[in-house]
Amino acid sequence: MYKVVVPGDFISEETNRAGESTYVEEGKVYATRYGIVDEREEIKVVALSGKYVPVEGDVVIGRIAEISFPYWIVDIASPYDARLHVSEFAGASDKKIEFGYMNSYLDLGDLIMAKVMNVNVLMRIELALKEDFKIGSRGRLIEISHTKVPRVIGRSGSMIRMLKEKCKCFIFIAKNGRIWIEGRADDMDLASEVILKIVSEAHTSGLTDRIADFLDSFGKGKSQGKIG
Amino acid sequence: MKGEETEVELIKEGKRLDGRGFEELRHIKIDVGVLKRADGSCYFELGDNKVIAAVYGPREMHPRHAQDAKMAVVKFRYNMAPFSTDDRKRPGPDRRSIEISKVSREALDPVIMREYYPKMAIEVYAELLQSDAGTRTAGINAASVALADAGIPMRDLVSSVAVGKIDGEMVLDLNAMEDNHGEADMPVAMIARTNTITALQMDGRLTKEEFERGLKLAMGACHQIYELQRTALIERYSKSENKKEEE
């Protein structure tokens, strides 16, 4: 069973295992956040809420918010904006992107998949494009809280594997809580419905099994020509 | 000076006007996550005090020149609704609410780990819907829970209560009648686990002994309130878990 803690709750005396969202005071580990304790590898608190703050290496889905030569300012569903330098653009390796032409490569509102390359102390965030960075127009973007992302992925990817298989969709989950889905319209409907269900029940146990049942019952209902 | 001549009898046969004992809190009700659009929220009732606290952020700090490159800035707004008092209160900030906002912010400041969010603002709003003395303590209690609900990293929760002197006796958690006709009022905010006092004010006169006795009373009550705050936060998730199992 999981254990919910609030800030200041005593968790353990194993200070050498203290991890994320904890602090050590007088040889004891306390929680800094309202969340669920996970002691499997290190002692950490999995927050139940809170804003996304990028960490180096995260893969995120960003939306071009502003163009300010030589950077694209990217909204990454965080209080902090990120920046993408023109030289990061793959097409720029052979020809230079001129001032004023940046929007012909990536325009305002375009979605990109990017990796967080660097986060400095002043929270200046630099992105690098993924190889297949362009997000097409034949799909859907769902935004969920970044704290629920591990639940949608499931333990060693079990949940997401099941989702992709049962919904017959391409699904990409980014660390910042943005999810890109591509597939047939009704398949995407199902996928988004299931994802929202996972999010609303994220803190309950036995979730993967319940979602599996839900998906199975849905499949049956559909083949008999009725839904639900 | 208020209460110089006590024209109202506040203690009758060892009980207070509302039937409480000297060391008794008013009833407390805490609901977590009551506002959908806020990042964290809490509804808090302390007797006839009703307050909603909302937390937004961390989000961009405006005005920009007030940003702190090393840590987040905490903004606190204490506000009384026009209908929260007997006579309609003129809406908007006044001398009193500006002071209370500052004091409340400073009561919460020591627990908020502001260094996690450089340049950002964490905005806390405490809206008083109904008031019956001790509103600042209710506001601090609500704000503390709302901050936890918003996922803001904190060292601890802050709990707060007032003590005062009525008819020559030190009593806990004054109501409006006792506050208006009593001899002294002293709100205290503290971190229950470490017994660290984060805010202390006093209005009226107390002897050293009375002060110490009052502080002891307040600290004991803060521990009680802390337990209620903690339970409210924890039950929010165990409740929804049970609901799912019933389905």
Short mmCIF file of C-alpha atoms in Angstrom, two decimals:
data_model
loop_
_atom_site.label_atom_id
_atom_site.label_comp_id
_atom_site.label_asym_id
_atom_site.label_seq_id
_atom_site.Cartn_x
_atom_site.Cartn_y
_atom_site.Cartn_z
CA MET A 1 0.00 0.00 0.00
CA TYR A 2 1.12 3.52 -0.56
CA LYS A 3 1.72 6.08 2.14
CA VAL A 4 0.64 9.71 1.72
CA VAL A 5 2.83 12.32 3.41
CA VAL A 6 2.56 16.07 3.90
CA PRO A 7 5.47 18.53 4.09
CA GLY A 8 7.42 18.00 7.30
CA ASP A 9 6.41 14.37 7.80
CA PHE A 10 9.13 12.09 9.13
CA ILE A 11 9.89 9.32 6.63
CA SER A 12 13.04 7.48 7.66
CA GLU A 13 16.38 7.62 9.44
CA GLU A 14 18.35 6.35 6.45
CA THR A 15 19.72 9.75 5.51
CA ASN A 16 22.12 8.32 2.93
CA ARG A 17 19.14 7.18 0.84
CA ALA A 18 17.32 10.52 0.95
CA GLY A 19 16.15 11.44 -2.55
CA GLU A 20 13.81 13.74 -4.40
CA SER A 21 11.37 15.94 -2.47
CA THR A 22 12.91 15.17 0.90
CA TYR A 23 15.25 16.99 3.26
CA VAL A 24 17.50 15.85 6.06
CA GLU A 25 17.51 17.46 9.48
CA GLU A 26 19.29 16.10 12.55
CA GLY A 27 19.78 12.66 11.07
CA LYS A 28 16.22 12.23 9.89
CA VAL A 29 14.56 12.33 6.48
CA TYR A 30 11.45 14.49 6.13
CA ALA A 31 9.11 15.16 3.20
CA THR A 32 9.14 18.53 1.47
CA ARG A 33 6.08 17.81 -0.58
CA TYR A 34 2.55 16.56 -0.36
CA GLY A 35 2.76 13.18 -2.06
CA ILE A 36 3.33 9.46 -1.92
CA VAL A 37 6.45 7.84 -0.46
CA ASP A 38 8.50 5.59 -2.72
CA GLU A 39 11.31 3.78 -0.91
CA ARG A 40 12.19 1.23 -3.60
CA GLU A 41 15.47 2.70 -4.81
CA GLU A 42 15.99 5.85 -2.84
CA ILE A 43 13.67 7.46 -0.35
CA LYS A 44 11.66 9.94 -2.33
CA VAL A 45 8.26 11.57 -2.38
CA VAL A 46 6.28 11.41 -5.59
CA ALA A 47 4.43 14.72 -5.60
CA LEU A 48 0.69 14.66 -6.24
CA SER A 49 0.67 18.16 -7.69
CA GLY A 50 2.98 20.95 -8.71
CA LYS A 51 4.39 22.64 -11.76
CA TYR A 52 6.84 21.14 -14.20
CA VAL A 53 10.42 22.29 -13.84
CA PRO A 54 12.70 20.97 -16.58
CA VAL A 55 15.73 18.84 -15.82
CA GLU A 56 18.59 18.20 -18.22
CA GLY A 57 17.83 15.25 -20.45
CA ASP A 58 14.03 15.50 -20.29
CA VAL A 59 12.20 15.07 -23.56
CA VAL A 60 9.40 17.59 -23.83
CA ILE A 61 6.76 18.75 -26.29
CA GLY A 62 7.03 22.47 -26.77
CA ARG A 63 5.02 25.09 -28.56
CA ILE A 64 6.72 28.00 -30.28
CA ALA A 65 5.60 31.04 -28.31
CA GLU A 66 7.78 33.80 -29.65
CA ILE A 67 10.46 34.37 -32.23
CA SER A 68 13.34 36.50 -31.10
CA PHE A 69 16.39 36.15 -33.32
CA PRO A 70 18.49 34.01 -32.89
CA TYR A 71 16.12 32.08 -30.61
CA TRP A 72 12.72 30.54 -30.71
CA ILE A 73 11.10 31.01 -27.33
CA VAL A 74 9.28 27.79 -26.54
CA ASP A 75 6.43 27.22 -24.11
CA ILE A 76 7.12 23.89 -22.42
CA ALA A 77 4.13 23.76 -20.03
CA SER A 78 6.30 25.09 -17.22
CA PRO A 79 6.52 28.44 -15.45
CA TYR A 80 9.87 28.81 -17.20
CA ASP A 81 10.14 29.39 -20.96
CA ALA A 82 12.76 27.53 -22.92
CA ARG A 83 14.83 28.68 -25.85
CA LEU A 84 15.87 26.98 -29.03
CA HIS A 85 18.78 28.42 -30.98
CA VAL A 86 18.60 28.70 -34.78
CA SER A 87 21.72 26.56 -35.09
CA GLU A 88 19.73 23.71 -33.57
CA PHE A 89 17.56 23.60 -36.64
CA ALA A 90 18.70 20.70 -38.77
CA GLY A 91 18.21 22.58 -42.02
CA ALA A 92 20.51 25.29 -40.83
CA SER A 93 23.61 23.14 -41.13
CA ASP A 94 23.98 23.86 -44.87
CA LYS A 95 22.30 27.25 -45.16
CA LYS A 96 22.09 30.01 -42.67
CA ILE A 97 18.70 31.09 -41.39
CA GLU A 98 18.47 34.80 -41.95
CA PHE A 99 17.00 37.25 -39.54
CA GLY A 100 13.31 37.57 -40.28
CA TYR A 101 13.00 34.15 -41.91
CA MET A 102 12.85 32.05 -38.78
CA ASN A 103 9.09 31.64 -39.04
CA SER A 104 9.41 29.75 -42.33
CA TYR A 105 11.20 26.99 -40.41
CA LEU A 106 9.21 26.98 -37.22
CA ASP A 107 6.29 29.33 -36.85
CA LEU A 108 4.37 30.53 -33.85
CA GLY A 109 2.15 27.77 -32.47
CA ASP A 110 4.13 24.92 -34.07
CA LEU A 111 4.69 21.91 -31.86
CA ILE A 112 8.11 20.37 -31.49
CA MET A 113 9.68 17.46 -29.68
CA ALA A 114 12.83 18.59 -27.99
CA LYS A 115 15.35 17.54 -25.44
CA VAL A 116 16.38 19.77 -22.57
CA MET A 117 20.10 20.30 -23.11
CA ASN A 118 20.94 22.68 -20.35
CA VAL A 119 19.29 24.36 -17.38
CA ASN A 120 21.43 26.95 -15.64
CA VAL A 121 21.07 28.47 -12.18
CA LEU A 122 19.14 31.40 -13.58
CA MET A 123 16.73 28.88 -15.08
CA ARG A 124 17.75 29.67 -18.62
CA ILE A 125 16.68 26.58 -20.48
CA GLU A 126 18.20 25.50 -23.77
CA LEU A 127 16.59 22.94 -26.00
CA ALA A 128 17.86 20.70 -28.76
CA LEU A 129 15.59 19.28 -31.42
CA LYS A 130 14.93 15.58 -31.58
CA GLU A 131 15.64 13.95 -34.95
CA ASP A 132 11.96 13.60 -35.79
CA PHE A 133 11.04 16.77 -34.00
CA LYS A 134 8.19 17.97 -36.19
CA ILE A 135 4.83 17.10 -34.82
CA GLY A 136 2.34 16.63 -37.61
CA SER A 137 -1.15 18.00 -37.90
CA ARG A 138 -3.01 14.69 -37.98
CA GLY A 139 -3.09 14.03 -34.32
CA ARG A 140 -4.11 15.34 -30.97
CA LEU A 141 -2.36 16.96 -28.10
CA ILE A 142 -3.51 16.18 -24.57
CA GLU A 143 -2.17 18.10 -21.61
CA ILE A 144 -2.04 16.44 -18.22
CA SER A 145 -0.19 17.25 -15.02
CA HIS A 146 3.46 16.22 -15.31
CA THR A 147 3.11 14.47 -11.94
CA LYS A 148 0.84 11.87 -13.59
CA VAL A 149 3.25 11.05 -16.43
CA PRO A 150 4.89 8.07 -14.66
CA ARG A 151 1.41 6.59 -14.12
CA VAL A 152 0.49 6.85 -17.79
CA ILE A 153 3.77 5.15 -18.69
CA GLY A 154 3.36 2.50 -15.99
CA ARG A 155 5.99 0.36 -14.37
CA SER A 156 8.69 -0.29 -17.01
CA GLY A 157 6.27 0.97 -19.65
CA SER A 158 3.49 -1.56 -19.07
CA MET A 159 0.63 0.91 -19.21
CA ILE A 160 1.74 2.73 -22.33
CA ARG A 161 2.49 -0.52 -24.14
CA MET A 162 -1.02 -1.73 -23.45
CA LEU A 163 -2.50 1.60 -24.52
CA LYS A 164 -0.66 1.64 -27.82
CA GLU A 165 -1.64 -1.93 -28.57
CA LYS A 166 -5.30 -1.73 -27.58
CA CYS A 167 -5.96 1.71 -29.03
CA LYS A 168 -3.94 1.16 -32.20
CA CYS A 169 -2.51 4.64 -31.89
CA PHE A 170 0.91 6.22 -31.96
CA ILE A 171 1.29 7.76 -28.51
CA PHE A 172 4.17 9.91 -27.36
CA ILE A 173 4.34 11.03 -23.75
CA ALA A 174 6.65 13.91 -22.90
CA LYS A 175 8.05 14.61 -19.46
CA ASN A 176 6.22 17.93 -19.24
CA GLY A 177 2.80 16.29 -19.31
CA ARG A 178 2.02 16.79 -22.97
CA ILE A 179 0.91 13.72 -24.87
CA TRP A 180 0.76 13.43 -28.63
CA ILE A 181 -1.62 10.86 -30.15
CA GLU A 182 -1.88 9.87 -33.79
CA GLY A 183 -4.34 7.40 -35.24
CA ARG A 184 -7.91 6.98 -36.47
CA ALA A 185 -10.39 9.41 -34.97
CA ASP A 186 -12.30 6.88 -32.86
CA ASP A 187 -9.06 5.22 -31.75
CA MET A 188 -7.82 8.62 -30.62
CA ASP A 189 -11.10 9.20 -28.79
CA LEU A 190 -10.59 5.98 -26.88
CA ALA A 191 -6.95 6.73 -26.14
CA SER A 192 -7.72 10.20 -24.79
CA GLU A 193 -10.58 8.86 -22.70
CA VAL A 194 -8.36 6.18 -21.18
CA ILE A 195 -5.55 8.64 -20.49
CA LEU A 196 -7.94 10.98 -18.68
CA LYS A 197 -9.22 8.01 -16.68
CA ILE A 198 -5.67 7.10 -15.70
CA VAL A 199 -5.04 10.69 -14.62
CA SER A 200 -8.16 10.89 -12.46
CA GLU A 201 -7.32 7.59 -10.76
CA ALA A 202 -3.56 8.05 -10.76
CA HIS A 203 -3.12 7.63 -7.00
CA THR A 204 -5.09 4.38 -6.71
CA SER A 205 -3.54 0.93 -6.61
CA GLY A 206 -4.06 -1.84 -9.16
CA LEU A 207 -4.61 0.75 -11.86
CA THR A 208 -3.01 -1.11 -14.77
CA ASP A 209 -5.31 -4.12 -14.25
CA ARG A 210 -8.38 -1.92 -14.01
CA ILE A 211 -7.47 -0.08 -17.19
CA ALA A 212 -6.90 -3.43 -18.92
CA ASP A 213 -10.41 -4.54 -17.90
CA PHE A 214 -11.82 -1.24 -19.08
CA LEU A 215 -10.12 -1.58 -22.46
CA ASP A 216 -11.27 -5.19 -22.84
CA SER A 217 -14.87 -4.39 -21.99
CA PHE A 218 -14.74 -1.54 -24.43
CA GLY A 219 -13.46 -3.81 -27.19
CA LYS A 220 -16.26 -6.32 -26.56
CA GLY A 221 -18.94 -3.65 -26.49
CA LYS A 222 -17.71 -2.32 -29.78
CA SER A 223 -17.69 -5.67 -31.56
CA GLN A 224 -21.29 -6.28 -30.50
CA GLY A 225 -22.22 -2.94 -31.96
CA LYS A 226 -22.84 -1.15 -28.67
CA ILE A 227 -20.62 0.92 -26.53
CA GLY A 228 -20.33 1.00 -22.77
CA MET B 1 -7.46 51.10 25.44
CA LYS B 2 -10.09 48.50 24.87
CA GLY B 3 -11.55 46.56 27.77
CA GLU B 4 -10.38 49.10 30.33
CA GLU B 5 -13.77 48.77 32.02
CA THR B 6 -15.36 45.41 31.20
CA GLU B 7 -19.00 46.24 30.71
CA VAL B 8 -19.83 42.75 29.44
CA GLU B 9 -19.50 39.69 31.60
CA LEU B 10 -17.52 37.23 29.50
CA ILE B 11 -17.18 34.36 31.92
CA LYS B 12 -20.20 32.87 33.71
CA GLU B 13 -19.89 29.96 36.12
CA GLY B 14 -16.46 28.99 34.80
CA LYS B 15 -17.69 28.83 31.18
CA ARG B 16 -17.34 31.28 28.34
CA LEU B 17 -20.34 32.88 26.61
CA ASP B 18 -20.43 30.24 23.89
CA GLY B 19 -20.16 27.48 26.48
CA ARG B 20 -16.51 26.68 25.88
CA GLY B 21 -13.94 26.01 28.57
CA PHE B 22 -10.88 28.28 28.85
CA GLU B 23 -8.61 25.97 26.87
CA GLU B 24 -11.07 24.90 24.23
CA LEU B 25 -10.86 25.61 20.49
CA ARG B 26 -13.87 26.39 18.37
CA HIS B 27 -14.92 23.69 15.89
CA ILE B 28 -12.65 23.36 12.88
CA LYS B 29 -13.53 22.14 9.41
CA ILE B 30 -10.97 21.75 6.62
CA ASP B 31 -11.63 20.92 2.96
CA VAL B 32 -8.71 20.57 0.57
CA GLY B 33 -8.77 21.31 -3.16
CA VAL B 34 -12.06 23.19 -3.28
CA LEU B 35 -11.14 25.43 -6.21
CA LYS B 36 -10.67 23.87 -9.62
CA ARG B 37 -8.77 26.70 -11.27
CA ALA B 38 -6.28 27.35 -8.48
CA ASP B 39 -3.10 25.28 -8.24
CA GLY B 40 -3.89 24.60 -4.60
CA SER B 41 -6.79 25.57 -2.37
CA CYS B 42 -8.34 25.04 1.03
CA TYR B 43 -11.58 25.97 2.75
CA PHE B 44 -11.14 26.47 6.47
CA GLU B 45 -13.71 27.07 9.19
CA LEU B 46 -12.79 28.12 12.70
CA GLY B 47 -16.04 28.60 14.58
CA ASP B 48 -17.85 31.29 12.63
CA ASN B 49 -14.78 32.25 10.63
CA LYS B 50 -14.95 31.05 7.06
CA VAL B 51 -11.98 31.47 4.76
CA ILE B 52 -10.96 30.19 1.36
CA ALA B 53 -7.27 30.15 0.54
CA ALA B 54 -6.05 29.83 -3.04
CA VAL B 55 -2.48 29.34 -4.21
CA TYR B 56 -1.29 30.10 -7.73
CA GLY B 57 2.14 29.35 -8.97
CA PRO B 58 5.00 29.20 -9.12
CA ARG B 59 4.36 31.51 -12.04
CA GLU B 60 6.05 34.48 -13.63
CA MET B 61 6.66 37.35 -11.23
CA HIS B 62 5.18 40.68 -12.20
CA PRO B 63 6.41 43.38 -12.01
CA ARG B 64 9.64 42.06 -13.41
CA HIS B 65 11.93 44.35 -11.42
CA ALA B 66 10.61 42.71 -8.27
CA GLN B 67 11.87 39.30 -9.37
CA ASP B 68 14.51 37.64 -7.29
CA ALA B 69 17.12 35.84 -9.40
CA LYS B 70 17.84 33.39 -6.61
CA MET B 71 14.43 32.48 -5.25
CA ALA B 72 10.70 32.79 -5.65
CA VAL B 73 8.82 35.73 -4.19
CA VAL B 74 5.85 34.93 -1.98
CA LYS B 75 2.85 37.22 -2.31
CA PHE B 76 0.10 37.05 0.25
CA ARG B 77 -3.22 38.83 0.06
CA TYR B 78 -5.56 38.81 3.01
CA ASN B 79 -8.92 40.17 2.05
CA MET B 80 -12.22 40.47 3.85
CA ALA B 81 -15.38 40.19 1.80
CA PRO B 82 -17.72 43.19 2.17
CA PHE B 83 -20.33 40.85 3.67
CA SER B 84 -17.96 39.20 6.16
CA THR B 85 -18.70 41.57 9.02
CA ASP B 86 -21.77 42.92 10.83
CA ASP B 87 -21.61 46.26 9.08
CA ARG B 88 -20.69 46.14 5.43
CA LYS B 89 -16.95 46.46 5.04
CA ARG B 90 -15.75 48.86 2.40
CA PRO B 91 -14.19 46.53 -0.18
CA GLY B 92 -10.52 46.63 -1.02
CA PRO B 93 -7.27 46.73 0.89
CA ASP B 94 -7.02 48.97 3.94
CA ARG B 95 -4.37 49.63 6.57
CA ARG B 96 -5.41 46.60 8.60
CA SER B 97 -5.52 44.06 5.77
CA ILE B 98 -2.20 45.26 4.35
CA GLU B 99 -0.60 44.66 7.74
CA ILE B 100 -2.21 41.23 8.10
CA SER B 101 -1.07 40.26 4.60
CA LYS B 102 2.50 41.12 5.52
CA VAL B 103 2.38 39.33 8.86
CA SER B 104 0.79 36.23 7.31
CA ARG B 105 3.36 36.12 4.53
CA GLU B 106 6.14 36.30 7.07
CA ALA B 107 4.50 33.54 9.11
CA LEU B 108 4.63 31.19 6.11
CA ASP B 109 7.95 32.33 4.67
CA PRO B 110 10.20 30.18 6.90
CA VAL B 111 8.67 26.92 5.64
CA ILE B 112 8.41 27.66 1.92
CA MET B 113 11.47 26.43 0.01
CA ARG B 114 11.63 29.47 -2.22
CA GLU B 115 15.03 28.57 -3.64
CA TYR B 116 13.37 25.90 -5.83
CA TYR B 117 11.82 28.47 -8.10
CA PRO B 118 14.15 31.36 -8.93
CA LYS B 119 12.46 34.40 -10.53
CA MET B 120 8.96 33.06 -9.94
CA ALA B 121 6.10 34.27 -7.76
CA ILE B 122 4.01 32.12 -5.46
CA GLU B 123 0.72 33.88 -4.92
CA VAL B 124 -1.44 33.15 -1.91
CA TYR B 125 -4.92 34.59 -1.51
CA ALA B 126 -6.86 34.31 1.73
CA GLU B 127 -10.44 35.45 1.22
CA LEU B 128 -12.50 35.89 4.36
CA LEU B 129 -16.13 35.08 3.70
CA GLN B 130 -17.26 35.42 7.30
CA SER B 131 -15.37 36.73 10.29
CA ASP B 132 -15.57 36.19 14.02
CA ALA B 133 -12.17 37.16 15.45
CA GLY B 134 -8.98 35.25 14.75
CA THR B 135 -9.31 35.64 10.99
CA ARG B 136 -5.59 36.00 10.43
CA THR B 137 -4.93 32.70 12.16
CA ALA B 138 -7.63 31.02 10.06
CA GLY B 139 -6.07 32.56 6.96
CA ILE B 140 -2.61 31.26 7.82
CA ASN B 141 -3.93 27.75 8.55
CA ALA B 142 -5.85 27.67 5.27
CA ALA B 143 -2.94 29.07 3.27
CA SER B 144 -0.55 26.50 4.70
CA VAL B 145 -2.79 23.63 3.58
CA ALA B 146 -3.40 25.26 0.19
CA LEU B 147 0.36 25.61 -0.36
CA ALA B 148 0.85 21.91 0.33
CA ASP B 149 -2.02 21.12 -2.03
CA ALA B 150 -0.35 23.20 -4.75
CA GLY B 151 2.72 20.97 -4.53
CA ILE B 152 4.96 23.77 -3.29
CA PRO B 153 8.03 22.33 -1.53
CA MET B 154 7.91 23.20 2.16
CA ARG B 155 9.85 22.24 5.26
CA ASP B 156 6.64 21.90 7.25
CA LEU B 157 3.08 23.08 7.67
CA VAL B 158 2.32 26.20 9.70
CA SER B 159 -0.46 26.20 12.27
CA SER B 160 -1.87 29.25 13.96
CA VAL B 161 -4.22 30.22 16.76
CA ALA B 162 -4.91 33.21 19.02
CA VAL B 163 -5.06 33.42 22.79
CA GLY B 164 -6.34 36.30 24.86
CA LYS B 165 -7.31 37.61 28.25
CA ILE B 166 -10.95 38.01 29.20
CA ASP B 167 -12.25 38.86 32.66
CA GLY B 168 -8.71 38.39 33.94
CA GLU B 169 -8.37 34.84 32.62
CA MET B 170 -6.10 33.58 29.83
CA VAL B 171 -8.28 31.77 27.29
CA LEU B 172 -7.76 30.10 23.94
CA ASP B 173 -9.14 31.18 20.58
CA LEU B 174 -11.20 34.31 21.25
CA ASN B 175 -14.46 34.90 19.39
CA ALA B 176 -15.56 38.37 18.30
CA MET B 177 -17.44 39.13 21.54
CA GLU B 178 -14.43 38.19 23.64
CA ASP B 179 -12.05 40.02 21.32
CA ASN B 180 -14.05 43.25 21.46
CA HIS B 181 -14.61 43.27 25.21
CA GLY B 182 -11.52 41.38 26.38
CA GLU B 183 -8.29 42.80 27.74
CA ALA B 184 -5.75 41.31 25.34
CA ASP B 185 -5.49 39.33 22.12
CA MET B 186 -2.38 37.46 20.96
CA PRO B 187 -2.23 35.57 17.64
CA VAL B 188 0.54 32.97 17.35
CA ALA B 189 1.73 31.01 14.31
CA MET B 190 4.16 28.15 14.60
CA ILE B 191 5.69 25.04 13.08
CA ALA B 192 4.22 22.34 15.29
CA ARG B 193 6.90 19.67 14.88
CA THR B 194 9.81 21.86 15.90
CA ASN B 195 7.90 24.28 18.15
CA THR B 196 9.25 27.16 16.08
CA ILE B 197 7.22 30.34 16.35
CA THR B 198 6.93 32.09 12.99
CA ALA B 199 4.58 34.90 13.97
CA LEU B 200 3.56 36.48 17.24
CA GLN B 201 1.54 39.62 17.81
CA MET B 202 -0.02 41.10 20.90
CA ASP B 203 -2.74 43.67 21.35
CA GLY B 204 -3.49 44.76 24.93
CA ARG B 205 -1.53 44.20 28.11
CA LEU B 206 -0.34 40.98 29.68
CA THR B 207 1.99 40.31 32.58
CA LYS B 208 5.02 38.14 31.93
CA GLU B 209 3.28 35.19 33.62
CA GLU B 210 0.10 35.69 31.60
CA PHE B 211 2.12 35.91 28.39
CA GLU B 212 3.95 32.69 29.15
CA ARG B 213 0.75 30.91 30.08
CA GLY B 214 -0.94 32.20 26.91
CA LEU B 215 1.94 31.12 24.72
CA LYS B 216 1.85 27.65 26.22
CA LEU B 217 -1.88 27.43 25.55
CA ALA B 218 -1.44 28.59 21.97
CA MET B 219 1.39 26.17 21.30
CA GLY B 220 -0.66 23.25 22.58
CA ALA B 221 -3.57 24.27 20.37
CA CYS B 222 -1.29 24.63 17.32
CA HIS B 223 -0.39 20.97 17.72
CA GLN B 224 -4.09 20.08 17.64
CA ILE B 225 -4.65 22.22 14.55
CA TYR B 226 -1.58 20.72 12.87
CA GLU B 227 -3.05 17.24 13.28
CA LEU B 228 -6.31 18.39 11.70
CA GLN B 229 -4.48 20.02 8.78
CA ARG B 230 -2.42 16.90 8.20
CA THR B 231 -5.44 14.59 8.43
CA ALA B 232 -7.40 16.73 5.97
CA LEU B 233 -4.61 16.48 3.41
CA ILE B 234 -4.11 12.75 3.85
CA GLU B 235 -7.80 11.88 3.89
CA ARG B 236 -8.34 13.61 0.61
CA TYR B 237 -6.49 10.82 -1.13
CA SER B 238 -7.61 7.89 0.97
CA LYS B 239 -11.22 8.97 0.45
CA SER B 240 -11.02 9.00 -3.31
CA GLU B 241 -9.26 5.64 -3.14
CA ASN B 242 -12.20 4.13 -1.21
CA LYS B 243 -14.64 5.58 -3.67
CA LYS B 244 -12.87 3.86 -6.54
CA GLU B 245 -12.97 0.56 -4.72
CA GLU B 246 -16.70 0.81 -4.17
CA GLU B 247 -17.36 1.19 -7.88
#
